[in-house]
Structures are given as C-alpha cells and as structure tokens.
Coordinates of C-alpha atoms in Angstrom, one line a residue:
Chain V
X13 CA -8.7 4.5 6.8
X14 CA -11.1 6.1 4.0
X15 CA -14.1 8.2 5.6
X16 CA -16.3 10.1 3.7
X17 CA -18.2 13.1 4.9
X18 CA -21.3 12.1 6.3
X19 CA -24.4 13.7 4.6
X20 CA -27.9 13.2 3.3
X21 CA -28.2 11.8 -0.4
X22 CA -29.5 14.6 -2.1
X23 CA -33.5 14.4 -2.5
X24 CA -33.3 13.1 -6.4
X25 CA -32.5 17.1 -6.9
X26 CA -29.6 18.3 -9.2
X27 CA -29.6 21.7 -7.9
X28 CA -27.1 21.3 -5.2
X29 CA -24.4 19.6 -8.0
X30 CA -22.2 19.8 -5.2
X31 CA -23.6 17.1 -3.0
X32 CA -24.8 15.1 -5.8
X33 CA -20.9 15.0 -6.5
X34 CA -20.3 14.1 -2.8
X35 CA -22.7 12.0 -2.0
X36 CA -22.2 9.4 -5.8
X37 CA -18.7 9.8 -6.2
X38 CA -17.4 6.8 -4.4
X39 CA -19.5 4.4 -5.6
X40 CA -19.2 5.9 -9.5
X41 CA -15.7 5.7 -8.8
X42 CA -15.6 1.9 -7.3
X43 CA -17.5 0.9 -10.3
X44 CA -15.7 2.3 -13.3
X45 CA -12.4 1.1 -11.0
X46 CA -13.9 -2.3 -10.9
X47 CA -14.5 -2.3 -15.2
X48 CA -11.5 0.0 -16.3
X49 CA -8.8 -0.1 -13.5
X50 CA -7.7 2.6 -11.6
X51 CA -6.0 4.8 -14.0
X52 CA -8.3 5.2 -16.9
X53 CA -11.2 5.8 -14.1
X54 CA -10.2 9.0 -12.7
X55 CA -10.5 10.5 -16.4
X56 CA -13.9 8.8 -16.8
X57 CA -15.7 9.9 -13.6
X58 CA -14.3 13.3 -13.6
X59 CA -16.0 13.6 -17.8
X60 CA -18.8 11.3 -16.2
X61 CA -19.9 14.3 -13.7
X62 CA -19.1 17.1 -16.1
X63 CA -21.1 15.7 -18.6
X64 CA -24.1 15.6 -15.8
X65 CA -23.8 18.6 -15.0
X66 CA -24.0 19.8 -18.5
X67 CA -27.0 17.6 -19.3
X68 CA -29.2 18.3 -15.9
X69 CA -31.6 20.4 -17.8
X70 CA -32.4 17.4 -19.4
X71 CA -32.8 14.6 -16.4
X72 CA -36.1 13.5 -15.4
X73 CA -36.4 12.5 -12.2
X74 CA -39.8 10.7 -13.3
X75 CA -37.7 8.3 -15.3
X76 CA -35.0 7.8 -13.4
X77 CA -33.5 8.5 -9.5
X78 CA -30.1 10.5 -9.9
X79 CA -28.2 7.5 -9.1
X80 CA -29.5 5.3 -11.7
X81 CA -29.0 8.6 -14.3
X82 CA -25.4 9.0 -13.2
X83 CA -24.5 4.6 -14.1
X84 CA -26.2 5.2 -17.3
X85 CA -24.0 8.5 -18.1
X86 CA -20.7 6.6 -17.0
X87 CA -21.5 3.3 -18.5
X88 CA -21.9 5.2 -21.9
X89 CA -18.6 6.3 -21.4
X90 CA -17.5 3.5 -20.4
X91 CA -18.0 2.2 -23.5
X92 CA -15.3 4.5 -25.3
X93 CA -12.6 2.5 -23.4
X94 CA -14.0 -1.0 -24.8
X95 CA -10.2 -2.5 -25.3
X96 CA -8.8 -1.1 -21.7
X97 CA -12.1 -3.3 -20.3
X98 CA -11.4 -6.2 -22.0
X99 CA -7.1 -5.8 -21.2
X100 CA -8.2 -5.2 -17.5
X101 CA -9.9 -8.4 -17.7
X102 CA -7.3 -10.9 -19.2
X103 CA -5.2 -9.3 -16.5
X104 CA -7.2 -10.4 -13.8
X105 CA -6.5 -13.6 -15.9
X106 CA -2.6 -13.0 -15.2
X107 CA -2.4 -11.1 -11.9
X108 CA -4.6 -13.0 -9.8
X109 CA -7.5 -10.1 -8.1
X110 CA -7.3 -6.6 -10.0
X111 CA -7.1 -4.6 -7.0
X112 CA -4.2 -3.5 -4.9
X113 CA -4.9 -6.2 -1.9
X114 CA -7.7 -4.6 -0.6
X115 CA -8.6 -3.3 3.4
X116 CA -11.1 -2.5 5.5
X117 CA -14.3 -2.5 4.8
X118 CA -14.0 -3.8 0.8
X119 CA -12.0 -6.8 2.5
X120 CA -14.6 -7.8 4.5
X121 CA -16.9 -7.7 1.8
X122 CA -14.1 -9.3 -1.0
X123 CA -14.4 -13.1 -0.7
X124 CA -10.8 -14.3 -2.4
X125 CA -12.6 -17.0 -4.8
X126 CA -11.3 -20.1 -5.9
X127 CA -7.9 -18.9 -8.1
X128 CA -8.9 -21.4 -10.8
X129 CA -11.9 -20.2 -11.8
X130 CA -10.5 -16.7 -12.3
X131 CA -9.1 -17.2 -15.8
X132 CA -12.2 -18.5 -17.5
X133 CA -14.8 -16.3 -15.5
X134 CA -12.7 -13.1 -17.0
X135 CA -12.7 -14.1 -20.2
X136 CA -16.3 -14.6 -20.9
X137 CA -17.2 -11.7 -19.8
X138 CA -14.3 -10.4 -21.7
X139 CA -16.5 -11.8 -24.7
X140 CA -19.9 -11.2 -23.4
X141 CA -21.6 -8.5 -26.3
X142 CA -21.4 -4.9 -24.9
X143 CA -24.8 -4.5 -24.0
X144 CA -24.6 -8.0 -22.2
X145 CA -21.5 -6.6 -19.9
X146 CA -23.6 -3.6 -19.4
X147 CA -26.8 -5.0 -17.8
X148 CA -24.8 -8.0 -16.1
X149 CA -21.8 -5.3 -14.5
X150 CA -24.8 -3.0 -13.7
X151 CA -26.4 -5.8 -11.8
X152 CA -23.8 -8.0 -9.9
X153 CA -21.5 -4.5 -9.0
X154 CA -23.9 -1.6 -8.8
X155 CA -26.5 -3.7 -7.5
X156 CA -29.5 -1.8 -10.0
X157 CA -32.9 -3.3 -10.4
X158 CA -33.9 -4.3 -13.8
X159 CA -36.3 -1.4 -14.2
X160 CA -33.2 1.0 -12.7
X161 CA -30.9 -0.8 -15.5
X162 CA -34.1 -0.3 -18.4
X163 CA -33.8 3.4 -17.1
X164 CA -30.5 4.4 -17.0
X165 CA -29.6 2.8 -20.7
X166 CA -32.4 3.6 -22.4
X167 CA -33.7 -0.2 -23.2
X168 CA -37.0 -2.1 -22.8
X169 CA -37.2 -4.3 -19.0
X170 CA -37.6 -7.1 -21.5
X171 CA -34.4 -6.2 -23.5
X172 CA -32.6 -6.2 -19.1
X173 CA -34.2 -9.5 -18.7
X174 CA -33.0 -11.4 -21.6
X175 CA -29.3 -9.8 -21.8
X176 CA -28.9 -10.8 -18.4
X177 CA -30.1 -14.2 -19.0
X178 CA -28.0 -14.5 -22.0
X179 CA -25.3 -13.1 -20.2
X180 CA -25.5 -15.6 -17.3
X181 CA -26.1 -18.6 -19.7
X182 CA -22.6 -17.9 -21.4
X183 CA -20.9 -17.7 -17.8
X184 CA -22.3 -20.9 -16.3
X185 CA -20.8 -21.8 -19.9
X186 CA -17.6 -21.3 -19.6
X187 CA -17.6 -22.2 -15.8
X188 CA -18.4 -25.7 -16.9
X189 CA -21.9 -26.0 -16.9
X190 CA -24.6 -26.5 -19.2
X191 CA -24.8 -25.1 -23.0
X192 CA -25.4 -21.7 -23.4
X193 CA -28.4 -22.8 -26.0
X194 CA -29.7 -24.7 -24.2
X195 CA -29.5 -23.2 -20.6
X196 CA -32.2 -20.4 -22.5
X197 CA -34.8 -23.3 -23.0
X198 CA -34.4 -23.6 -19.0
Chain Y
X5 CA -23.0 -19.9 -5.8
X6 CA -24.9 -18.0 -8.6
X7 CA -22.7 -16.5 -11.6
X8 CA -23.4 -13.5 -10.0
X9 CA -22.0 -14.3 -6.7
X10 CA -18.7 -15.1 -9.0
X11 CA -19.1 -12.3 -11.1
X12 CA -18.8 -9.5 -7.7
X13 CA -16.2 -12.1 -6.2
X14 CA -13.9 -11.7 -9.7
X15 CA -14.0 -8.0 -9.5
X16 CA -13.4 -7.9 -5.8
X17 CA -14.0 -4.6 -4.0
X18 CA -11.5 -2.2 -5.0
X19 CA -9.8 -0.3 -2.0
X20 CA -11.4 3.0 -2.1
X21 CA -8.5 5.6 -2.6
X22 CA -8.8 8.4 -0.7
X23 CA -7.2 10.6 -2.9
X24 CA -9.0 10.0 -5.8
X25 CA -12.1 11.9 -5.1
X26 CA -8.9 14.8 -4.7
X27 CA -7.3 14.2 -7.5
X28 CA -10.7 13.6 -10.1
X29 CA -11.9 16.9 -8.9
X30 CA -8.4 18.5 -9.9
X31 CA -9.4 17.0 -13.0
X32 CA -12.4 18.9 -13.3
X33 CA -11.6 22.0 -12.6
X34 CA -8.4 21.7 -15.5
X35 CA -10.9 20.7 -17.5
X36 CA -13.2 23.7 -17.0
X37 CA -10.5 26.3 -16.0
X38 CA -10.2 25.9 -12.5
X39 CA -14.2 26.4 -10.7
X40 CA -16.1 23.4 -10.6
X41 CA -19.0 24.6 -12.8
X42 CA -21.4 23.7 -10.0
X43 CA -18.8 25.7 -7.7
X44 CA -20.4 29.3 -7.0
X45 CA -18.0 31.6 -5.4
X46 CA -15.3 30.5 -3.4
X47 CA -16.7 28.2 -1.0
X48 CA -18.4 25.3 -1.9
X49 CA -16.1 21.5 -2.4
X50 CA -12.7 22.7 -0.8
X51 CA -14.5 24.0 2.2
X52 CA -14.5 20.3 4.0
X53 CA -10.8 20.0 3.6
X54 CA -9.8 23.7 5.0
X55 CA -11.7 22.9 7.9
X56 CA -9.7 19.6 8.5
X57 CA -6.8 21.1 7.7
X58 CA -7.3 23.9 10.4
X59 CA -8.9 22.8 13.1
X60 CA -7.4 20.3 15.8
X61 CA -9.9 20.1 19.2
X62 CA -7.5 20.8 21.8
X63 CA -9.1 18.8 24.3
X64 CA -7.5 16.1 22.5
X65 CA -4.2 17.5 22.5
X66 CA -3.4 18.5 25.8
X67 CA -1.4 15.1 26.8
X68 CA 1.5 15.6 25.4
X69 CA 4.1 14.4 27.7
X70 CA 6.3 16.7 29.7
X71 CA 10.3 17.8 28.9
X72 CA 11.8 17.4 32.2
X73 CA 12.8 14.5 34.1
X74 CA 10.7 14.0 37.5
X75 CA 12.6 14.3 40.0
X76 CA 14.0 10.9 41.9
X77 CA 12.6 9.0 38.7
X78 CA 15.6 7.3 37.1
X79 CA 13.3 7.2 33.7
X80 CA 13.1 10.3 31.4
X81 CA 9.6 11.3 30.5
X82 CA 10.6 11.4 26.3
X83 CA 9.0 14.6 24.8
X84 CA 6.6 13.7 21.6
X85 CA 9.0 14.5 19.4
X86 CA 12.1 12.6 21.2
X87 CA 9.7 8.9 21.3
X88 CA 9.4 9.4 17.7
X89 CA 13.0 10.2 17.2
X90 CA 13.6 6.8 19.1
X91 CA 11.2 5.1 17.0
X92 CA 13.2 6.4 14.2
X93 CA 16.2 4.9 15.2
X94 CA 14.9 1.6 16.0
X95 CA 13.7 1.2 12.6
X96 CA 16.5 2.1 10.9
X97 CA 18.0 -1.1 13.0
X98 CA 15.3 -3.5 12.2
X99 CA 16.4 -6.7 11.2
X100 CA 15.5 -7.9 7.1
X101 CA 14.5 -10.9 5.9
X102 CA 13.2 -12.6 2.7
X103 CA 9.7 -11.2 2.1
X104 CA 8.0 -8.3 3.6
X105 CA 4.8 -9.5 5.9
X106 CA 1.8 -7.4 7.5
X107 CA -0.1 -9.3 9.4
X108 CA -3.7 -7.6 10.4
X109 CA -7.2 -7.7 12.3
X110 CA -9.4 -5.1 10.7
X111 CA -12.3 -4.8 12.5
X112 CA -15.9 -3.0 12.0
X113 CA -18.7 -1.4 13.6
X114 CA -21.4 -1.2 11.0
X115 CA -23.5 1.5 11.6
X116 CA -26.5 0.1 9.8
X117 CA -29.1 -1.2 12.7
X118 CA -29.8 -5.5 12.3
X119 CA -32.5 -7.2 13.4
X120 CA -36.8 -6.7 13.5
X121 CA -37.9 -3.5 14.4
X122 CA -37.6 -2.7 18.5
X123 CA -34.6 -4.9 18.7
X124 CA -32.1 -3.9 16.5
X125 CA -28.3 -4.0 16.9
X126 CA -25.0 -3.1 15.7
X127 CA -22.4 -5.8 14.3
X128 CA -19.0 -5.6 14.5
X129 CA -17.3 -8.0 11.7
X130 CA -13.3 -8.5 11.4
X131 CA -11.1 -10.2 9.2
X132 CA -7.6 -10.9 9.3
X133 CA -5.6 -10.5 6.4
X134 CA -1.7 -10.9 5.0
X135 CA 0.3 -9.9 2.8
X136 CA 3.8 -10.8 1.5
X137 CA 6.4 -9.3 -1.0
X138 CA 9.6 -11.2 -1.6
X139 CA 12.7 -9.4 -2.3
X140 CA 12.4 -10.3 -5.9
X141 CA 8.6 -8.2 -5.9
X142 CA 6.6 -11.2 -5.8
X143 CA 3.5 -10.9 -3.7
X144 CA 0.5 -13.2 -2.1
X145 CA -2.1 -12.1 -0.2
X146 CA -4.2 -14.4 2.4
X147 CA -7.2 -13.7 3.7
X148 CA -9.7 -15.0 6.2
X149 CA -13.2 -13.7 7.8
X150 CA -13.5 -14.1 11.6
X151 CA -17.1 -14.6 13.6
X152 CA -19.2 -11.8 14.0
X153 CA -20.7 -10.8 16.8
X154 CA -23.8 -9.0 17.7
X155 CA -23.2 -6.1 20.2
X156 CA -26.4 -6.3 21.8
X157 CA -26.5 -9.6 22.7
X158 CA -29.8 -9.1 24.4
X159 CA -31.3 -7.6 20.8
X160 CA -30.2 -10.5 19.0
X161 CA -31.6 -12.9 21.3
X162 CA -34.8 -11.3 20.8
X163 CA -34.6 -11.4 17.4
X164 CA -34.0 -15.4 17.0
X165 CA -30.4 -15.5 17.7
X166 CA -29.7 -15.4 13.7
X167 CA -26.0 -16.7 12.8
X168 CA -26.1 -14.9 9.3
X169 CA -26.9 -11.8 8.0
X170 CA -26.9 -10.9 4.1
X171 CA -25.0 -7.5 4.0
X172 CA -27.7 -4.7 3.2
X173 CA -27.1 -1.4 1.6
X174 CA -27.6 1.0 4.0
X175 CA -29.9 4.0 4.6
X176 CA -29.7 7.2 4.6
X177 CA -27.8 7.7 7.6
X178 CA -24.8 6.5 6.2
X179 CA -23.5 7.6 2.7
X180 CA -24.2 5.3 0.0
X181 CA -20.5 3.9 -0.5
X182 CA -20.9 2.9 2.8
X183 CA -24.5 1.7 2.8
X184 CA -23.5 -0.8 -0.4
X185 CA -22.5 -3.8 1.4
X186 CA -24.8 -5.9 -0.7
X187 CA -21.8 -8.3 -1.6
X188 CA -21.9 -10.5 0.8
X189 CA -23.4 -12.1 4.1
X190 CA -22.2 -11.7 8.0
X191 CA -22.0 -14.8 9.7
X192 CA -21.1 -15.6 13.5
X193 CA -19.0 -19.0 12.2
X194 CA -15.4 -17.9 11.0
X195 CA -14.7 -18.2 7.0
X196 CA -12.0 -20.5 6.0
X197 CA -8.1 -19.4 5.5
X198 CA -7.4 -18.5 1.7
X199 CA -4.4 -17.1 0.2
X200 CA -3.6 -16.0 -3.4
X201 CA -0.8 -15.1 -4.9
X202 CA 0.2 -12.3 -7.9
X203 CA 2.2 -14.0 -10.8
X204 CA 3.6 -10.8 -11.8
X205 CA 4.7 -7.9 -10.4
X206 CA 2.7 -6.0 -8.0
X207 CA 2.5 -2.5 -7.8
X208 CA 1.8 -0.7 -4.3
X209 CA -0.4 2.3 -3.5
X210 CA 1.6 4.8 -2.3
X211 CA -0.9 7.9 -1.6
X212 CA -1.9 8.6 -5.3
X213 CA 0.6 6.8 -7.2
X214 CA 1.4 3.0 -8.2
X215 CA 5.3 2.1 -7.2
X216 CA 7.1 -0.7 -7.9
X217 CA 8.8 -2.6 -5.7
X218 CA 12.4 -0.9 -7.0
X219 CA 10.6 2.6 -6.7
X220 CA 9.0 1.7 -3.1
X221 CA 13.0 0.7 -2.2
X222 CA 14.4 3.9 -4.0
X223 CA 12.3 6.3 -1.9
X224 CA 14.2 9.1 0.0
X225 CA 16.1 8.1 3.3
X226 CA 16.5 12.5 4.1
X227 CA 13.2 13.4 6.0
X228 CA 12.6 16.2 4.8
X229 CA 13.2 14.9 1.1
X230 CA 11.3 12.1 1.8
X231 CA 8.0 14.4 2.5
X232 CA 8.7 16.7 -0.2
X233 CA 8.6 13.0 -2.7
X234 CA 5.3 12.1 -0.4
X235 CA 3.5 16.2 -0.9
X236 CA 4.3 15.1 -4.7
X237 CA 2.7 11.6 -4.8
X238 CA -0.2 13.2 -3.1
X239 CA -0.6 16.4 -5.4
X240 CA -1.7 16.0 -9.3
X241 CA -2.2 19.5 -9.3
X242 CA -4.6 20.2 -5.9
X243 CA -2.9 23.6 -4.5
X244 CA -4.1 23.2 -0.8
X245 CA -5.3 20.0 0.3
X246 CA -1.4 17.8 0.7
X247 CA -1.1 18.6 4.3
X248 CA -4.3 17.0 4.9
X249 CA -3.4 13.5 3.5
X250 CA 0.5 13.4 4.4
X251 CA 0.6 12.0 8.6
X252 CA -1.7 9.2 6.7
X253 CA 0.7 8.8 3.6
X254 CA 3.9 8.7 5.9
X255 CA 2.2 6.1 7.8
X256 CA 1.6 3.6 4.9
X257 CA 5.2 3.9 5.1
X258 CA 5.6 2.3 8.9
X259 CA 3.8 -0.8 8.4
X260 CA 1.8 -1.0 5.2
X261 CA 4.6 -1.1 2.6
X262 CA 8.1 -2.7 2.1
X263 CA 10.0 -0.2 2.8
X264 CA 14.0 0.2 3.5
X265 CA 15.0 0.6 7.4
X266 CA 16.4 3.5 6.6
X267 CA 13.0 5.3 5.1
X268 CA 11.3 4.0 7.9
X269 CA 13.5 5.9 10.3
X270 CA 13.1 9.0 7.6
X271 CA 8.7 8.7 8.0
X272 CA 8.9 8.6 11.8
X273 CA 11.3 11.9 11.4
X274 CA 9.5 13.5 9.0
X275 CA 6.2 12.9 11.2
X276 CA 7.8 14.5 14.6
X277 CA 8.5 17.4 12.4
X278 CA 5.1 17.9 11.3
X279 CA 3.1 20.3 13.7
X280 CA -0.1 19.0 13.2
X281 CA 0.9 15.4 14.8
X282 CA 0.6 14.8 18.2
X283 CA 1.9 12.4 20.5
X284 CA -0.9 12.0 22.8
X285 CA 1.5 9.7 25.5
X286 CA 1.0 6.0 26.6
X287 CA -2.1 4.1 26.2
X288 CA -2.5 0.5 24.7
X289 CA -4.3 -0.5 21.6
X290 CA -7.6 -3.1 20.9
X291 CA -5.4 -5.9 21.9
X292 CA -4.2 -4.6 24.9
X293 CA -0.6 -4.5 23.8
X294 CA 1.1 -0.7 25.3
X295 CA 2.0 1.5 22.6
X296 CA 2.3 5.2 22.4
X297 CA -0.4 6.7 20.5
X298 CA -0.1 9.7 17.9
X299 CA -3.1 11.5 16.3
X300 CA -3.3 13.5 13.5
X301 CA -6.7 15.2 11.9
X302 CA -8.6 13.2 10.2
X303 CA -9.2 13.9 6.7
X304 CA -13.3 14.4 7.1
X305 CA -14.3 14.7 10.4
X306 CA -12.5 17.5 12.7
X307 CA -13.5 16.5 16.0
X308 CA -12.0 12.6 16.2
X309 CA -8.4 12.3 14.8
X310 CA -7.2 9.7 13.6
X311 CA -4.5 7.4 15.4
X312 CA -1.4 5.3 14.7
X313 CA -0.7 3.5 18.3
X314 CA 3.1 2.2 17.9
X315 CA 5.3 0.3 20.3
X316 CA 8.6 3.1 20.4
X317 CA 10.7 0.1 21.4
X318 CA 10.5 -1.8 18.4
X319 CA 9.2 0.9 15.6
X320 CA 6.2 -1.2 15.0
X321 CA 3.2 0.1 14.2
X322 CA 0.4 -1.5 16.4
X323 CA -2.8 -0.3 15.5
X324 CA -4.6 2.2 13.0
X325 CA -7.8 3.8 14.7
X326 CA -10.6 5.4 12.8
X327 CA -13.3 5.7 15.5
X328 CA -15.7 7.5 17.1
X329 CA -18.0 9.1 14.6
X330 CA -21.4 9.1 14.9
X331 CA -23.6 6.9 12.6
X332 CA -20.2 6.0 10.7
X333 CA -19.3 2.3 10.7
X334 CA -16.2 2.8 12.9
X335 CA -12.9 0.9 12.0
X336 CA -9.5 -0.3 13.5
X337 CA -6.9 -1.9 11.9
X338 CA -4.6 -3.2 13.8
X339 CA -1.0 -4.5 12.9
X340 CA -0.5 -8.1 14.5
X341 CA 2.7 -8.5 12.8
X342 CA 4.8 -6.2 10.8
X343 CA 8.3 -7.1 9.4
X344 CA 10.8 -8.6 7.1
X345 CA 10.7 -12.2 8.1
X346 CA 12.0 -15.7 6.6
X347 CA 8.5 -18.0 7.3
X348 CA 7.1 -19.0 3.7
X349 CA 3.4 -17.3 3.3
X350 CA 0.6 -19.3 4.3
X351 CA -3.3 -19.4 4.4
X352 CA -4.2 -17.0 7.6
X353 CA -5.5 -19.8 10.4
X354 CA -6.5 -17.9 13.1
X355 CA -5.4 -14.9 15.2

C-alpha cells in the first residue's frame, strides 16, 4: 500500500534540500523506527533533517556521500534517547517482533526468527557499548560499508573494524557460542 | 546464520507508515514556523499531494454502472453508491467469532532487473501471512514465503536457471527505500510455515495512531462521525493533505483491523459518500474470484488509482491493488480470508 514518488537520488548535492528530504526519508525513518520505535522517531528524523539543513555549509561531499552524512547526523541523535533504545529492546524481549505485524514488501524481506532466541539477542545488544550498537546497527540495518560507517561517525576504519568485531563476539556470546575473549584471538 | 543475519531478523522490517513522512514534515515546519526552511515560495513539498488530491484520469472512471433497470432483466444494475450501501449492510450482519483472522497473499513485482547482462528479468515474490486477535486483545502472527518465480522464463534459463537470489539494493531507477532489499535472499523453493505470537497487548495502526483493541472496538458506528474520528487520526496538524489518505484509512477498516460489524457497515457508508471513490463495476481479482472493484487516487502517482476489489455479497474485502507504475515494484495484496472465526491460529501451510 505505501508508494513513494519515484525520483532520482539527488547527485550527492544539498542544493535541492527538498529532494534530498524525499529521496532519504524512508530509509532515515525505517532505521531510527527500527532503534527507537515509532513514536520517539518522528521527533528524531524531523530534528535529524533540520539539523542538515542547518549544517550543509559544512558537508563535504569528499568525505562522505549525503546518505552516509545524513546516518551519522541521526545516529548522533540517536544517542540522546540512549534509555528509550535500550526499553525498545527488552520489549522486543516481551512483545515478540517490535513492529506492528508487518506487510508488503518489509514482510517479504522480515524472516520471523526462532522466538527463543529473541530475548537474549536483545539484550546484548541492549548492553553492547554505544559506539559498539552504532557501527553494528549501522551495518546489519543500514547496510553501510565500513569506510561509509568511519565517515559518517567521525572514527578511524580501524576503530569500525574492531567495534564491530567486538560487537559480534559478545552476540555469538550470549547466543551460546564461544567466549567473547576468546572469539577476538579467532 | 551470521549474528548479523540475527541482528536484521530481531529488528524485522518495520511497516513503512505512510503518514509518517506527513506527519514528520508537520513537525518541521512547527518547529521552524510553518515553511520548510528548504521550502522557497509556495510550491515545493506539498505540491505532490495537491496533485493527487486533484486529479482523477477519467478514462478510469467512466464505468460506473448505470441507475436504471434494463429493460426485461429481472436484476437491477446497483448504482456505485447503492453496491456499497449493500456492502454495508452485509457487514453489519456478519457473523463474530473468537479471534479476528486476515488471511493474505501479498505478492511483488520487483522492479530491479535479475540476471547477467542481456538476459535480465523481473521477479515476482509472495508471501502469505496471518494474523489473529482474540477477543481478549491477544495477537499472533504467522508467516510463510512462497516460491518465486522468474517472469521471463526464457531470461532465466539463459542465465543458469538460478533458484536463489540474495536481495540487492536497487538502482537508481527505483528510490532507495525501495532499492534496500539487502535483507534477505529470493528463492524459487517455498520458506517454511512460522507463527509468533505477542504476550502482551497489541496495539494496531490505524492511519497515524496506535489503538488498542478497546479503542479499535469503540470507534464510531455514524458514518459521517466515523470519518470525521479517521480525518483526526490522519491529521497531527497537516491542513490539506487528509483527503488524500482517508479511502485508504477507511479501508484498513474492512479487512485489516478488528473491527465491530457495525463500523464496518459505517467505513463502506462513509466511502460511497466520498466523491473521489469510484466504483468502477464487476471485474474479478488475482485469484479469479468476482468482486466489484472501487478505485480511489493513489497517494503518489495520479494516473493508476489504487483499488479495493470486494465481494458486495459478503462485505469482504478481496484484494488490495497497487499496480501499474512504471519502474515501481508493483504490489497486490490480496485478502484470502477475512473474518471473526473460531479455528485456533496456526503456522500458515500453504495457500
């Protein structure tokens, strides 16, 4: 049921704000849904673009592609709602998938995983370090590269590459696999 | 299955909400006094939804069926309004039950080109997919991918026959929401059955707001107060854009949510008053069963409405059609089963 306009993505150019709006707003949206819920995500994208718009002056489109500028701008302000991140996750814990039963095309793409896994999964990323969540959410849900992730949040590729690791370690954790410590030697 | 793998699965994909990109723009402007700061003059983001909101392609429209009996025909050709009126009063008698089931295919022409270069094709994908809510607001959903199928057959052939395809994200002929289907993989086997199930209470979309159950069974049973309560779940303060959005809201009512008999009967009224829906006559829907099909704009794209095929002798709601646009992935939904029924929910097995 949910079209959106057909269009070009703008040409890594801010000066047509309008399309840039157009053309990133669903998947700005679908992410900060995915981290924050519904709710506190309209707030979130709507300062996320403002506060684009108010910094253009300052993006360099030799450092970064607009897209990868706009995840690093939300995911900063993602941070401010650190304790709505971590409730959204221990209700995933309680509610089963966080999303109003999805259709369409996200149902083809949502695979409803093994329910007992759900509880344990959530909550270490609930506990992952911030910086971990960041490069691991950036990854797995907006799909960035590790240079687009070293871009948008100011960090070294080395600093992606070993968060990530780190982050992953701690998951296969908790799933039941090997020791965190030790899954860094492998 | 990698952690990441898990890690998308978890977060699922959430439905996008078409209002949202309304309603966060409403947001903006409060927040800067109204213009868009990018907005010069008076032009610029509202433009898209004046032009859906205005135009209708007649072409489209000129089917709706006459007033008069024919002559020596013991069957009355039912005006537009009248089949919906009927439809109105057939869901006010529909029978209740213990939980509240929709039962349907969604299918999908992807847009995005598979294969090698010089032999290409499209894929259509579909999943079926179920939902239940017990009287007491309880909810599972099930869930199950069916085969996909190449539709070039000829293409694929030529390209190796492949029986999966990892999900790419798109180019730039389709917009990037679109495009990011780089969660999971196409395959021409069917998935297996799976159903969850939501310990607490769910809440349910209705346009912009999240109802409860009680809220969902408290909604208006006057038509016209019924749409008034729908213009207000839609608006959080966007003056002219409502109209767009209400034929689709009203129709979550028919088949998508729990709703009483009696607001059932009040969306199909409040639809055959809107002047903007049109009952384009008799036709049947993807799975051949006859219907009666109504189109409304769509919200984005002028020239194809969308349609809600529904069978006026039972109320149901057959199919929801979103097709025909250009280098969009084109979509149907359609409603297998609707319904209050008394079967316990299960894992989806096949068709």
């Amino acid at each position: 049921m949910t079209t959106t306009p057909v269009e070009r993505p703008p040409d890594q150019s801010l000066d047509d704000f309008s399309a840039v709006f157009d053309a990133y707003f669903s998947e700005i949206h679908r992410y900060v849904v995915q981290r924050l819920g519904p709710g506190p995500a309209e707030d979130v994208v709507a300062e996320a673009f403002l506060t684009a718009f108010r910094k253009r002056a300052r993006y360099d489109p030799a450092k970064a592609g607009v897209r990868t500028w706009l995840y690093g701008i939300v995911t900063n302000l993602i941070h401010k709602h650190r304790r709505t991140e971590v409730r959204t996750l221990r209700a995933v814990d309680r509610h089963g998938p966080p999303v109003d039963a999805p259709s369409h095309e996200e149902r083809v793409a949502a695979q409803v995983s093994a329910e007992s896994l759900r509880p344990a999964l959530a909550e270490a990323i609930a506990r992952l370090g911030r910086g971990e969540r960041d490069v691991l959410l950036l990854t797995a849900l907006a799909g960035l590269s590790h240079e687009e992730i070293a871009a948008a949040l100011g960090i070294s590729y080395g600093t992606v590459g070993s968060r990530l690791s780190r982050a992953r370690a701690k998951i296969r954790a908790a799933l039941g696999g090997t020791n965190p410590m030790e899954a860094n030697h492998g | 299955m990698d952690e990441l793998t898990k890690v998308r699965e978890l977060y699922g994909r959430p439905d996008d909400d078409p209002f949202a990109k309304t309603r966060v723009q409403a947001r903006m402007r409060a927040a800067t006094r109204r213009r868009l700061p990018w907005q010069a003059g008076v032009a610029g983001l509202a433009t898209a939804a004046a032009v859906a909101a205005a135009v209708f392609v007649p072409g489209l429209t000129t089917s709706a069926p006459e007033l008069s009996p024919s002559p020596g025909n013991s069957t009355i050709a039912l005006s537009g309004h009248s089949i919906l009126l009927a439809a109105a009063a057939r869901a006010e008698a529909a029978p209740e039950g213990a939980y509240w089931h929709v039962k349907r295919l969604n299918t999908i022409r992807w847009a995005k080109p598979y294969g090698k270069k010089g032999d290409t094709y499209q894929l259509e994908s579909s999943s079926i997919t179920e939902d239940w809510i017990s009287e007491e607001g309880r909810a599972w959903t099930g869930y199950k991918n069916l085969a996909t199928r190449p539709l070039d057959e000829e293409a694929w052939r030529r390209d190796g026959s492949p029986t999966e395809w990892k999900a790419e994200r798109g180019d730039s002929s389709i917009s990037p929401s679109e495009g990011r289907m780089d969660h999971g993989a196409f395959s021409t086997s069917p998935g297996e059955g799976h159903l969850g199930s939501f310990q607490d209470k769910k809440k349910f979309r209705f346009s912009g707001e999240q109802l409860t159950l009680e809220e969902i069974k408290a909604l208006p049973t006057d038509p016209e107060a019924l749409k008034n309560r729908t213009l207000e779940a839609l608006h959080v303060g966007v003056e002219r854009s409502a109209d767009d959005h209400l034929p689709m809201a009203l129709a979550s009512l028919l088949y998508e949510l729990p709703t009483a008999p009696e607001v059932r009967g009040a969306a199909y009224r409040a639809l055959a008053a809107l002047p903007f829906v049109k009952v384009e006559g008799h036709t049947k829907d993807p799975q051949g069963r006859p219907g009666v099909a109504i189109a409304f704009p769509s919200l984005y794209d002028q020239s194809t409405p969308n349609r809600l095929i529904i069978d006026p002798d039972t109320s149901m709601v057959l199919a929801f059609l979103n097709a025909g646009v250009p280098d969009k992935n084109n979509s149907t939904e359609v409603v297998l089963e609707s319904g209050w029924t008394d079967s316990e929910p299960a894992a989806p097995s096949a068709e």
